[in-house]
Short mmCIF file of C-alpha atoms in Angstrom, two decimals:
data_model
loop_
_atom_site.label_atom_id
_atom_site.label_comp_id
_atom_site.label_asym_id
_atom_site.label_seq_id
_atom_site.Cartn_x
_atom_site.Cartn_y
_atom_site.Cartn_z
CA MET P 1163 -53.15 9.10 65.13
CA ALA P 1164 -54.60 6.06 63.55
CA ALA P 1165 -53.63 3.50 60.98
CA LEU P 1166 -55.85 2.89 57.98
CA ARG P 1167 -56.01 -0.59 56.53
CA ARG P 1168 -56.09 -1.00 52.78
CA LYS P 1169 -56.74 -4.43 51.34
CA PHE P 1170 -54.82 -5.58 48.27
CA GLY P 1171 -56.04 -9.08 47.38
CA GLU P 1172 -54.99 -11.29 50.27
CA ASP P 1173 -52.53 -8.79 51.76
CA TYR P 1174 -53.19 -6.05 54.29
CA GLN P 1175 -50.98 -2.98 54.20
CA VAL P 1176 -50.81 -0.59 57.13
CA VAL P 1177 -50.76 3.09 56.08
CA ASN P 1178 -50.32 5.72 58.78
CA THR P 1179 -52.04 9.08 58.36
CA ASN P 1180 -50.39 10.91 61.27
CA ARG P 1181 -47.40 13.05 60.35
CA ALA P 1182 -46.31 13.54 63.94
CA THR P 1183 -45.64 9.87 64.68
CA THR P 1184 -44.49 7.47 62.00
CA PHE P 1185 -44.81 3.75 62.56
CA SER P 1186 -43.74 1.31 59.88
CA ALA P 1187 -45.19 -2.16 59.74
CA PRO P 1188 -44.60 -5.02 57.35
CA VAL P 1189 -47.24 -6.23 54.98
CA LYS P 1190 -49.32 -8.94 56.65
CA LYS P 1191 -50.92 -11.78 54.83
CA LYS P 1192 -54.43 -12.80 55.68
CA ARG P 1193 -54.05 -15.61 58.19
CA GLN P 1194 -56.26 -18.49 59.21
CA ARG P 1195 -59.21 -17.52 61.38
CA PHE P 1196 -60.62 -19.56 64.26
CA VAL P 1197 -64.13 -18.14 63.66
CA GLU P 1198 -65.17 -16.70 60.31
CA LYS P 1199 -66.88 -13.33 59.99
CA ASN P 1200 -70.19 -15.08 59.33
CA GLY P 1201 -69.88 -17.00 62.61
CA ARG P 1202 -68.85 -20.38 61.20
CA CYS P 1203 -66.25 -22.10 63.36
CA ASN P 1204 -63.28 -23.09 61.22
CA VAL P 1205 -62.64 -26.38 63.02
CA GLN P 1206 -62.79 -29.88 61.60
CA HIS P 1207 -62.68 -33.11 63.63
CA GLY P 1208 -60.48 -35.90 62.34
CA ASN P 1209 -59.15 -39.34 63.32
CA LEU P 1210 -62.21 -40.12 65.41
CA GLY P 1211 -61.66 -43.85 65.07
CA GLY P 1212 -64.32 -45.83 66.92
CA GLU P 1213 -65.84 -42.67 68.35
CA THR P 1214 -67.97 -42.24 65.21
CA SER P 1215 -70.44 -44.70 66.73
CA ARG P 1216 -71.45 -41.94 69.14
CA TYR P 1217 -73.15 -40.17 66.23
CA LEU P 1218 -75.43 -43.17 65.72
CA SER P 1219 -76.33 -43.29 69.40
CA ASP P 1220 -77.87 -39.83 68.97
CA LEU P 1221 -79.31 -40.39 65.51
CA PHE P 1222 -81.98 -37.69 65.76
CA THR P 1223 -79.47 -34.90 66.46
CA THR P 1224 -77.18 -36.29 63.77
CA LEU P 1225 -79.95 -36.03 61.18
CA VAL P 1226 -80.86 -32.51 62.30
CA ASP P 1227 -77.22 -31.40 61.99
CA LEU P 1228 -76.91 -32.73 58.43
CA LYS P 1229 -77.16 -30.41 55.47
CA TRP P 1230 -80.52 -30.00 53.77
CA ARG P 1231 -79.58 -32.04 50.71
CA TRP P 1232 -78.68 -35.05 52.85
CA ASN P 1233 -81.82 -34.63 54.92
CA LEU P 1234 -84.02 -34.63 51.83
CA LEU P 1235 -82.18 -37.63 50.39
CA ILE P 1236 -82.62 -39.65 53.60
CA PHE P 1237 -86.27 -38.55 53.81
CA ILE P 1238 -87.03 -39.73 50.26
CA LEU P 1239 -85.03 -42.96 50.49
CA THR P 1240 -86.53 -43.97 53.84
CA TYR P 1241 -90.11 -43.57 52.68
CA THR P 1242 -89.43 -45.15 49.28
CA ILE P 1243 -87.75 -48.23 50.77
CA ALA P 1244 -90.40 -48.60 53.48
CA TRP P 1245 -93.19 -48.39 50.89
CA LEU P 1246 -91.58 -50.96 48.59
CA VAL P 1247 -90.87 -53.39 51.47
CA MET P 1248 -94.38 -53.20 52.90
CA ALA P 1249 -96.00 -53.46 49.46
CA SER P 1250 -93.84 -56.55 48.81
CA MET P 1251 -95.08 -58.12 52.05
CA TRP P 1252 -98.71 -57.61 50.99
CA TRP P 1253 -97.86 -59.11 47.59
CA ILE P 1254 -96.14 -62.11 49.25
CA ILE P 1255 -99.26 -62.81 51.38
CA ALA P 1256 -101.43 -62.69 48.28
CA TYR P 1257 -98.98 -64.95 46.42
CA ILE P 1258 -98.78 -67.54 49.22
CA ARG P 1259 -102.57 -67.65 49.63
CA GLY P 1260 -103.09 -67.96 45.87
CA ASP P 1261 -105.07 -64.73 45.64
CA LEU P 1262 -103.19 -63.71 42.49
CA ASN P 1263 -104.82 -66.55 40.54
CA HIS P 1264 -108.36 -65.56 41.62
CA GLY P 1265 -108.10 -61.85 41.05
CA HIS P 1266 -111.37 -61.59 39.08
CA ASP P 1267 -113.25 -64.50 40.69
CA ALA P 1268 -116.34 -63.05 42.42
CA SER P 1269 -116.97 -66.26 44.42
CA TYR P 1270 -113.48 -66.30 45.95
CA THR P 1271 -112.70 -64.38 49.19
CA PRO P 1272 -109.07 -63.14 49.09
CA CYS P 1273 -107.00 -61.60 51.88
CA VAL P 1274 -107.24 -58.22 50.21
CA ALA P 1275 -109.92 -57.65 47.62
CA ASN P 1276 -108.81 -56.62 44.13
CA VAL P 1277 -105.10 -57.24 44.75
CA TYR P 1278 -103.88 -59.47 41.92
CA ASN P 1279 -100.35 -58.12 41.16
CA PHE P 1280 -97.58 -56.00 42.69
CA PRO P 1281 -98.88 -52.59 41.49
CA SER P 1282 -102.28 -53.28 43.05
CA ALA P 1283 -100.56 -54.39 46.29
CA PHE P 1284 -98.50 -51.19 46.27
CA LEU P 1285 -101.64 -49.08 45.75
CA PHE P 1286 -103.37 -50.86 48.62
CA PHE P 1287 -100.44 -50.10 50.93
CA ILE P 1288 -100.43 -46.42 49.94
CA GLU P 1289 -104.19 -46.16 50.51
CA THR P 1290 -103.79 -47.73 53.94
CA GLU P 1291 -100.72 -45.71 54.97
CA ALA P 1292 -102.10 -42.38 53.79
CA THR P 1293 -105.63 -43.17 55.10
CA ILE P 1294 -107.06 -42.21 51.74
CA GLY P 1295 -109.93 -44.69 52.07
CA TYR P 1296 -110.40 -48.13 50.57
CA GLY P 1297 -113.42 -48.17 48.30
CA TYR P 1298 -112.14 -50.62 45.71
CA ARG P 1299 -109.36 -52.42 47.70
CA TYR P 1300 -109.99 -53.54 51.26
CA ILE P 1301 -108.83 -56.21 53.69
CA THR P 1302 -111.20 -59.05 54.57
CA GLU P 1303 -111.82 -60.75 57.91
CA LYS P 1304 -110.64 -64.18 56.66
CA CYS P 1305 -106.97 -63.20 56.67
CA PRO P 1306 -105.34 -63.27 60.17
CA GLU P 1307 -101.84 -62.78 58.73
CA GLY P 1308 -103.11 -59.70 56.87
CA ILE P 1309 -104.56 -58.27 60.09
CA ILE P 1310 -101.23 -58.79 61.88
CA LEU P 1311 -99.37 -57.13 58.98
CA PHE P 1312 -101.86 -54.27 59.03
CA LEU P 1313 -101.16 -53.64 62.75
CA PHE P 1314 -97.41 -53.83 62.15
CA GLN P 1315 -97.71 -51.41 59.24
CA SER P 1316 -99.67 -48.92 61.34
CA LEU P 1317 -97.11 -48.98 64.16
CA LEU P 1318 -94.11 -48.77 61.83
CA GLY P 1319 -95.68 -45.97 59.81
CA SER P 1320 -96.36 -43.94 62.96
CA ILE P 1321 -92.76 -44.34 64.14
CA VAL P 1322 -91.25 -43.39 60.76
CA ASP P 1323 -93.59 -40.39 60.42
CA ALA P 1324 -92.83 -39.15 63.93
CA PHE P 1325 -89.07 -39.53 63.45
CA LEU P 1326 -88.64 -38.07 59.97
CA ILE P 1327 -91.34 -35.40 60.09
CA GLY P 1328 -90.17 -34.37 63.56
CA CYS P 1329 -86.61 -34.13 62.25
CA MET P 1330 -87.69 -31.97 59.31
CA PHE P 1331 -89.82 -29.74 61.55
CA ILE P 1332 -86.98 -29.17 64.02
CA LYS P 1333 -84.57 -28.40 61.19
CA MET P 1334 -86.96 -25.91 59.57
CA SER P 1335 -87.67 -24.18 62.89
CA GLN P 1336 -84.01 -23.79 63.88
CA PRO P 1337 -83.22 -20.12 64.57
CA LYS P 1338 -79.96 -20.16 62.60
CA LYS P 1339 -81.41 -17.93 59.89
CA ARG P 1340 -82.53 -15.46 62.57
CA ALA P 1341 -78.84 -14.84 63.22
CA GLU P 1342 -78.51 -13.57 59.63
CA THR P 1343 -80.41 -10.42 60.64
CA LEU P 1344 -78.09 -9.73 63.59
CA MET P 1345 -75.27 -7.47 62.41
CA PHE P 1346 -71.77 -6.84 63.69
CA SER P 1347 -69.52 -4.02 62.56
CA GLN P 1348 -66.81 -4.99 60.10
CA ASP P 1349 -64.09 -3.54 62.33
CA ALA P 1350 -63.52 -2.95 66.01
CA VAL P 1351 -62.04 0.33 67.21
CA ILE P 1352 -59.85 1.51 70.07
CA SER P 1353 -60.36 5.03 71.37
CA GLN P 1354 -61.09 6.90 74.56
CA ARG P 1355 -64.52 6.98 76.19
CA ASP P 1356 -65.12 8.82 79.47
CA GLY P 1357 -61.39 9.34 79.79
CA LYS P 1358 -60.58 5.62 79.52
CA LEU P 1359 -59.10 3.68 76.62
CA CYS P 1360 -61.68 1.18 75.33
CA LEU P 1361 -62.02 -1.50 72.69
CA MET P 1362 -65.42 -1.11 70.99
CA PHE P 1363 -67.51 -2.74 68.29
CA ARG P 1364 -71.11 -2.32 67.17
CA VAL P 1365 -74.06 -4.75 67.06
CA GLY P 1366 -77.49 -4.27 65.51
CA ASN P 1367 -80.80 -6.04 64.90
CA LEU P 1368 -82.36 -5.64 61.45
CA ARG P 1369 -85.78 -7.01 62.41
CA ASN P 1370 -88.53 -5.27 64.33
CA SER P 1371 -89.02 -8.36 66.49
CA HIS P 1372 -86.83 -8.20 69.57
CA MET P 1373 -84.22 -10.55 70.97
CA VAL P 1374 -85.41 -11.33 74.49
CA SER P 1375 -82.73 -11.57 77.21
CA ALA P 1376 -79.98 -10.75 74.72
CA GLN P 1377 -76.52 -11.23 76.18
CA ILE P 1378 -73.09 -10.68 74.64
CA ARG P 1379 -69.77 -12.33 75.44
CA CYS P 1380 -66.25 -11.89 74.08
CA LYS P 1381 -63.33 -14.29 73.96
CA LEU P 1382 -59.73 -13.43 73.14
CA ILE P 1383 -58.05 -16.22 71.16
CA LYS P 1384 -54.30 -15.91 71.37
CA SER P 1385 -51.29 -18.23 71.58
CA ARG P 1386 -49.25 -18.07 74.75
CA GLN P 1387 -46.66 -19.97 76.72
CA THR P 1388 -47.10 -20.71 80.42
CA PRO P 1389 -44.31 -20.13 82.98
CA GLU P 1390 -43.88 -23.92 83.04
CA GLY P 1391 -43.04 -23.93 79.32
CA GLU P 1392 -46.35 -25.33 78.06
CA PHE P 1393 -47.41 -23.83 74.72
CA LEU P 1394 -51.14 -23.11 74.32
CA PRO P 1395 -51.84 -22.51 70.60
CA LEU P 1396 -55.44 -21.28 70.99
CA ASP P 1397 -55.75 -20.06 74.54
CA GLN P 1398 -59.14 -18.51 75.34
CA CYS P 1399 -59.37 -15.49 77.62
CA GLU P 1400 -62.58 -13.73 78.62
CA LEU P 1401 -62.98 -10.04 77.77
CA ASP P 1402 -65.07 -8.07 80.23
CA VAL P 1403 -67.85 -6.22 78.40
CA GLY P 1404 -69.80 -5.25 81.51
CA PHE P 1405 -70.42 -8.40 83.55
CA GLY P 1406 -70.29 -6.58 86.87
CA THR P 1407 -72.42 -3.63 85.76
CA GLY P 1408 -74.96 -5.56 83.67
CA ALA P 1409 -73.87 -3.85 80.46
CA ASP P 1410 -73.59 -7.26 78.80
CA GLN P 1411 -77.41 -7.59 79.02
CA LEU P 1412 -78.62 -5.83 75.88
CA PHE P 1413 -81.88 -4.11 74.99
CA LEU P 1414 -81.27 -4.56 71.28
CA VAL P 1415 -83.91 -2.38 69.65
CA SER P 1416 -81.32 -0.13 68.00
CA PRO P 1417 -77.60 -0.51 67.20
CA LEU P 1418 -75.44 -0.58 70.31
CA THR P 1419 -71.72 -0.02 70.77
CA ILE P 1420 -70.23 -2.69 73.01
CA CYS P 1421 -67.33 -1.44 75.11
CA HIS P 1422 -64.44 -3.28 76.75
CA GLU P 1423 -62.52 -1.05 79.12
CA ILE P 1424 -58.75 -1.58 78.87
CA ASN P 1425 -57.55 -1.62 82.47
CA PRO P 1426 -54.94 -3.58 84.49
CA LYS P 1427 -57.25 -6.64 84.40
CA SER P 1428 -57.59 -6.51 80.61
CA PRO P 1429 -55.36 -8.67 78.36
CA PHE P 1430 -54.82 -5.48 76.29
CA PHE P 1431 -53.29 -3.61 79.24
CA ASP P 1432 -49.91 -3.31 77.50
CA LEU P 1433 -51.29 -2.91 73.96
CA SER P 1434 -50.20 0.24 72.13
CA GLN P 1435 -50.60 1.50 68.59
CA ARG P 1436 -47.09 0.33 67.78
CA SER P 1437 -47.46 -3.15 69.32
CA LEU P 1438 -50.86 -3.66 67.66
CA MET P 1439 -49.10 -3.88 64.30
CA ASN P 1440 -47.05 -6.87 65.47
CA GLU P 1441 -49.71 -8.70 67.49
CA GLN P 1442 -51.57 -11.84 66.44
CA PHE P 1443 -54.90 -12.43 68.14
CA GLU P 1444 -58.57 -12.94 67.40
CA ILE P 1445 -61.56 -11.57 69.31
CA VAL P 1446 -64.59 -13.86 69.11
CA VAL P 1447 -67.94 -12.17 69.80
CA ILE P 1448 -70.96 -14.29 70.80
CA LEU P 1449 -74.44 -12.77 70.91
CA GLU P 1450 -77.19 -14.94 72.42
CA GLY P 1451 -80.86 -14.31 72.97
CA ILE P 1452 -84.36 -15.73 72.69
CA VAL P 1453 -86.27 -15.13 69.46
CA GLU P 1454 -89.43 -13.26 70.41
CA THR P 1455 -91.65 -14.90 67.78
CA THR P 1456 -90.64 -18.54 68.37
CA GLY P 1457 -89.22 -18.59 71.90
CA MET P 1458 -86.12 -20.47 70.70
CA THR P 1459 -82.57 -19.57 71.65
CA CYS P 1460 -80.51 -17.95 68.88
CA GLN P 1461 -76.76 -17.40 68.75
CA ALA P 1462 -74.84 -15.15 66.37
CA ARG P 1463 -71.05 -15.07 66.18
CA THR P 1464 -68.30 -13.11 64.50
CA SER P 1465 -64.63 -12.37 65.08
CA TYR P 1466 -62.07 -9.60 64.74
CA THR P 1467 -58.40 -10.20 64.00
CA GLU P 1468 -55.67 -7.69 64.81
CA ASP P 1469 -55.96 -6.27 61.26
CA GLU P 1470 -59.61 -5.43 61.91
CA VAL P 1471 -58.94 -3.37 65.04
CA LEU P 1472 -58.56 0.33 64.18
CA TRP P 1473 -56.61 2.43 66.64
CA GLY P 1474 -57.90 5.96 67.18
CA HIS P 1475 -61.27 5.52 65.49
CA ARG P 1476 -64.88 5.94 66.60
CA PHE P 1477 -68.14 4.80 65.02
CA LEU P 1478 -70.33 7.27 63.17
CA PRO P 1479 -73.76 7.92 64.74
CA VAL P 1480 -76.61 6.06 63.05
CA MET P 1481 -79.59 7.31 65.12
CA SER P 1482 -81.64 10.36 64.20
CA LEU P 1483 -84.89 11.76 65.57
CA GLU P 1484 -87.74 12.02 63.07
CA GLU P 1485 -91.35 13.05 63.58
CA GLY P 1486 -92.73 10.58 66.10
CA PHE P 1487 -89.99 7.95 65.82
CA PHE P 1488 -86.25 7.29 65.83
CA ARG P 1489 -84.61 6.41 62.53
CA VAL P 1490 -81.61 4.08 62.14
CA ASP P 1491 -79.38 4.65 59.12
CA TYR P 1492 -77.71 1.30 58.51
CA SER P 1493 -75.69 2.72 55.61
CA GLN P 1494 -73.38 4.22 58.27
CA PHE P 1495 -73.36 1.10 60.46
CA HIS P 1496 -69.76 0.11 59.63
CA SER P 1497 -68.39 3.63 59.15
CA THR P 1498 -65.75 5.06 61.49
CA PHE P 1499 -63.84 8.33 61.77
CA GLU P 1500 -60.54 9.28 63.34
CA VAL P 1501 -60.35 10.86 66.79
CA PRO P 1502 -57.34 12.04 68.81
CA THR P 1503 -56.12 9.01 70.78
CA PRO P 1504 -52.82 8.56 72.64
CA PRO P 1505 -50.65 6.04 70.78
CA TYR P 1506 -49.27 4.44 73.94
CA SER P 1507 -50.77 1.70 76.09
CA VAL P 1508 -52.65 2.05 79.36
CA LYS P 1509 -49.69 0.44 81.12
CA GLU P 1510 -47.31 3.05 79.72
CA HIS P 1511 -49.77 5.81 80.65
CA GLU P 1512 -50.02 4.61 84.26
CA GLU P 1513 -46.25 4.22 84.55
CA LYS P 1514 -45.81 7.75 83.22
CA ASN P 1515 -48.33 9.16 85.69
CA SER P 1516 -46.73 7.19 88.53
CA LEU P 1517 -43.30 8.54 87.60
CA LEU P 1518 -44.60 12.11 87.48
CA SER P 1519 -46.29 11.61 90.85
CA HIS P 1520 -43.08 10.36 92.43
CA THR P 1521 -41.12 13.25 90.87
CA ASN P 1522 -43.56 15.85 92.21
CA THR P 1523 -43.47 14.27 95.68
CA TYR P 1524 -39.66 14.29 95.69
CA CYS P 1525 -39.56 17.96 94.64
CA PHE P 1526 -41.81 18.97 97.51
#
C-alpha cells in the first residue's frame, strides 16, 4: 500500500512493499530546497546595486541581524576607537595648555590634575566614562575647554552605550533559540482519517513552558504555468489546516498531528500514490506563537518535499497515561506505520462514485 523511502547518499530510491500493486519509479536525486529542515530559508539576495544603502538607514536592525562574531567585533572596535579618540582629546588639551611640562609642579593648576602623558590621559577618560571615581585624577574649574569636552564625552558615551548595549540585549533576547525546542516530524504522511484522505504531520514542544496563541500555517511551493503562458517557478499556495474550524489554533502542551483534508479545494485533489512519485513540490510549515516566559513572538519553520511524504502511513502514538500524569515518549515522535489506504486520488474516487451513481440510476 505504501512506498518506503531508503536513502543512499544523496539519492532516494522508492521501494514498494505491496505485492498487489506494483509501481516503479526512477531514482530521484536530492534537489534544492526552498526552506531547509531546520527552518533556514535557502534564499540569497544579489545585485542589489545602490539599494544596499537601505541597510544603513536601519542600522540598528542591521546590527541585530548580523552574526555574533561580527557583533562582538563591532562592539569591541567601537568602544576601543571611542576610548582612544577621547583620551587623545584630553591629551591634546593638556599638551596645548602646557600641563605636560608641569606634571609634578604642586604650585601649578592644570586642566586635569596628575595628567602628564597619554597613559594618564587614557586612565582619566576611563575613570570618567566608567564612573569609577577620581581620587588621584580630577578636572579643575580653571579649564572651560575641559568642561565642554567632559559634557561632550558624557553625551557621546550615553549614546554609544544605549546603541551598542541595546543591540546586544535585543540580540541575546531574540526567541530564535526557543524554536530549537519546537519539533516537527521528519516525514509527512497521507492516509485516511474519519473516512477522508488527509495529509498529516506532527508538531511538538519539548519545553514545559507553553507557546501562547500558537498558530500553524502551511504553504505549498510548486512551479506552475498560468493559462496565459506565464511560468511561476516558486508559486505559493495556501494549504488549509483548519482555518474555518479553528484547528490551526494550537494548544501545544503535547505533540499534535496537524491535518490537511484533501478535498476538491485542495491542491492535492488529483494526487495519487502513482503521481506522487513523479511530483515535485515542497510543503513549508510555519509555527508561530508567543513565548510564555518572555512575551516575545517566536517562529519555527520546516519543510517537506515529495520524497518526505509517505503514502499509506500513520504516526505511532506517543501519549500514555501514568499515575497522575500523561507521559510523552519522544523516541516514537517520528515513527510511522503502514495502514490500508486507497492508492488512487480523491478526484478519481469521486469520479468512480459518480459513475457508479449514474449507472445505478440508469438501471432503475
